[in-house]
Amino acid sequence: MNEQPAPLEEPHVTIVDVENAINVWRNRSPSPVSDDEPLILCTQARTLADLYGRMIVERRTSVPIAKITTAQILALAQAKP
């Protein structure tokens, strides 16, 4: 009997990974604290916030890396130590 190897699972990013990366970017580039100023996220955190929001709306705990943008992949990768 020939057993076929299981197909490799497509790499995913979890909502926890996205949230952690957003927090890294917020710590690296904090928003100005002022009653007069709106909350402003840096470009990388904003890019990941879009992904995070989509995951929440779609009730996903993970998404395939192939389905996210290059900017989101870079922001995730650059948030790692």
PDB file of C-alpha atoms in Angstrom:
ATOM      1  CA  MET A   1       0.000   0.000   0.000  1.00  0.00           C
ATOM      2  CA  ASN A   2       1.483   3.355  -1.064  1.00  0.00           C
ATOM      3  CA  GLU A   3       0.837   6.123   1.392  1.00  0.00           C
ATOM      4  CA  GLN A   4       0.778   9.592  -0.046  1.00  0.00           C
ATOM      5  CA  PRO A   5       2.339  12.299   2.089  1.00  0.00           C
ATOM      6  CA  ALA A   6      -0.116  14.765   3.552  1.00  0.00           C
ATOM      7  CA  PRO A   7      -0.255  17.995   1.579  1.00  0.00           C
ATOM      8  CA  LEU A   8       1.674  20.824   3.156  1.00  0.00           C
ATOM      9  CA  GLU A   9      -0.559  23.262   4.923  1.00  0.00           C
ATOM     10  CA  GLU A  10      -0.527  26.788   3.579  1.00  0.00           C
ATOM     11  CA  PRO A  11       1.177  29.223   5.978  1.00  0.00           C
ATOM     12  CA  HIS A  12      -1.242  31.318   7.998  1.00  0.00           C
ATOM     13  CA  VAL A  13      -1.047  34.373  10.206  1.00  0.00           C
ATOM     14  CA  THR A  14      -3.145  34.361  13.378  1.00  0.00           C
ATOM     15  CA  ILE A  15      -5.138  37.203  14.840  1.00  0.00           C
ATOM     16  CA  VAL A  16      -2.838  37.038  17.872  1.00  0.00           C
ATOM     17  CA  ASP A  17       0.180  37.545  15.589  1.00  0.00           C
ATOM     18  CA  VAL A  18      -1.492  40.588  14.031  1.00  0.00           C
ATOM     19  CA  GLU A  19      -2.456  42.063  17.401  1.00  0.00           C
ATOM     20  CA  ASN A  20       1.056  41.562  18.770  1.00  0.00           C
ATOM     21  CA  ALA A  21       2.587  43.204  15.706  1.00  0.00           C
ATOM     22  CA  ILE A  22       0.240  46.197  16.037  1.00  0.00           C
ATOM     23  CA  ASN A  23       1.363  46.601  19.645  1.00  0.00           C
ATOM     24  CA  VAL A  24       5.030  46.438  18.614  1.00  0.00           C
ATOM     25  CA  TRP A  25       4.459  49.219  16.079  1.00  0.00           C
ATOM     26  CA  ARG A  26       2.484  51.306  18.583  1.00  0.00           C
ATOM     27  CA  ASN A  27       5.378  51.013  21.040  1.00  0.00           C
ATOM     28  CA  ARG A  28       7.951  51.884  18.385  1.00  0.00           C
ATOM     29  CA  SER A  29       5.988  54.839  17.053  1.00  0.00           C
ATOM     30  CA  PRO A  30       3.490  55.969  19.698  1.00  0.00           C
ATOM     31  CA  SER A  31       0.630  58.271  18.830  1.00  0.00           C
ATOM     32  CA  PRO A  32       0.836  61.801  20.216  1.00  0.00           C
ATOM     33  CA  VAL A  33      -1.049  62.064  23.503  1.00  0.00           C
ATOM     34  CA  SER A  34      -3.213  65.144  23.490  1.00  0.00           C
ATOM     35  CA  ASP A  35      -6.862  66.007  23.982  1.00  0.00           C
ATOM     36  CA  ASP A  36      -6.657  68.065  20.791  1.00  0.00           C
ATOM     37  CA  GLU A  37      -5.060  65.420  18.575  1.00  0.00           C
ATOM     38  CA  PRO A  38      -6.849  62.352  17.171  1.00  0.00           C
ATOM     39  CA  LEU A  39      -5.315  58.920  17.686  1.00  0.00           C
ATOM     40  CA  ILE A  40      -2.900  58.410  14.809  1.00  0.00           C
ATOM     41  CA  LEU A  41      -1.310  55.065  14.037  1.00  0.00           C
ATOM     42  CA  CYS A  42       1.945  54.758  12.134  1.00  0.00           C
ATOM     43  CA  THR A  43       1.675  53.377   8.609  1.00  0.00           C
ATOM     44  CA  GLN A  44       2.590  49.813   9.622  1.00  0.00           C
ATOM     45  CA  ALA A  45       0.119  49.686  12.531  1.00  0.00           C
ATOM     46  CA  ARG A  46      -2.615  51.184  10.327  1.00  0.00           C
ATOM     47  CA  THR A  47      -1.969  48.563   7.647  1.00  0.00           C
ATOM     48  CA  LEU A  48      -2.220  45.789  10.217  1.00  0.00           C
ATOM     49  CA  ALA A  49      -5.285  47.364  11.843  1.00  0.00           C
ATOM     50  CA  ASP A  50      -7.090  46.995   8.510  1.00  0.00           C
ATOM     51  CA  LEU A  51      -6.251  43.279   8.492  1.00  0.00           C
ATOM     52  CA  TYR A  52      -7.188  42.914  12.170  1.00  0.00           C
ATOM     53  CA  GLY A  53     -10.558  44.565  11.613  1.00  0.00           C
ATOM     54  CA  ARG A  54     -11.284  42.362   8.612  1.00  0.00           C
ATOM     55  CA  MET A  55     -10.445  39.267  10.636  1.00  0.00           C
ATOM     56  CA  ILE A  56     -12.819  40.369  13.410  1.00  0.00           C
ATOM     57  CA  VAL A  57     -15.670  41.119  11.007  1.00  0.00           C
ATOM     58  CA  GLU A  58     -15.179  37.781   9.234  1.00  0.00           C
ATOM     59  CA  ARG A  59     -14.756  35.983  12.603  1.00  0.00           C
ATOM     60  CA  ARG A  60     -11.430  34.495  11.549  1.00  0.00           C
ATOM     61  CA  THR A  61      -8.689  33.397  13.913  1.00  0.00           C
ATOM     62  CA  SER A  62      -6.212  33.104  11.055  1.00  0.00           C
ATOM     63  CA  VAL A  63      -5.821  33.925   7.371  1.00  0.00           C
ATOM     64  CA  PRO A  64      -3.541  32.460   4.716  1.00  0.00           C
ATOM     65  CA  ILE A  65      -0.463  34.594   4.174  1.00  0.00           C
ATOM     66  CA  ALA A  66      -1.159  34.370   0.441  1.00  0.00           C
ATOM     67  CA  LYS A  67      -4.362  36.386   1.034  1.00  0.00           C
ATOM     68  CA  ILE A  68      -2.756  39.427   2.711  1.00  0.00           C
ATOM     69  CA  THR A  69      -0.991  42.349   1.107  1.00  0.00           C
ATOM     70  CA  THR A  70       2.743  42.772   0.691  1.00  0.00           C
ATOM     71  CA  ALA A  71       2.614  45.774   3.038  1.00  0.00           C
ATOM     72  CA  GLN A  72       0.921  43.640   5.707  1.00  0.00           C
ATOM     73  CA  ILE A  73       3.494  40.860   5.298  1.00  0.00           C
ATOM     74  CA  LEU A  74       6.331  43.400   5.648  1.00  0.00           C
ATOM     75  CA  ALA A  75       4.751  45.027   8.716  1.00  0.00           C
ATOM     76  CA  LEU A  76       4.377  41.615  10.363  1.00  0.00           C
ATOM     77  CA  ALA A  77       7.933  40.563   9.490  1.00  0.00           C
ATOM     78  CA  GLN A  78       9.479  43.853  10.623  1.00  0.00           C
ATOM     79  CA  ALA A  79       7.632  43.681  13.960  1.00  0.00           C
ATOM     80  CA  LYS A  80       9.526  40.548  14.956  1.00  0.00           C
ATOM     81  CA  PRO A  81      12.547  41.042  17.213  1.00  0.00           C
TER      82      PRO A  81
END
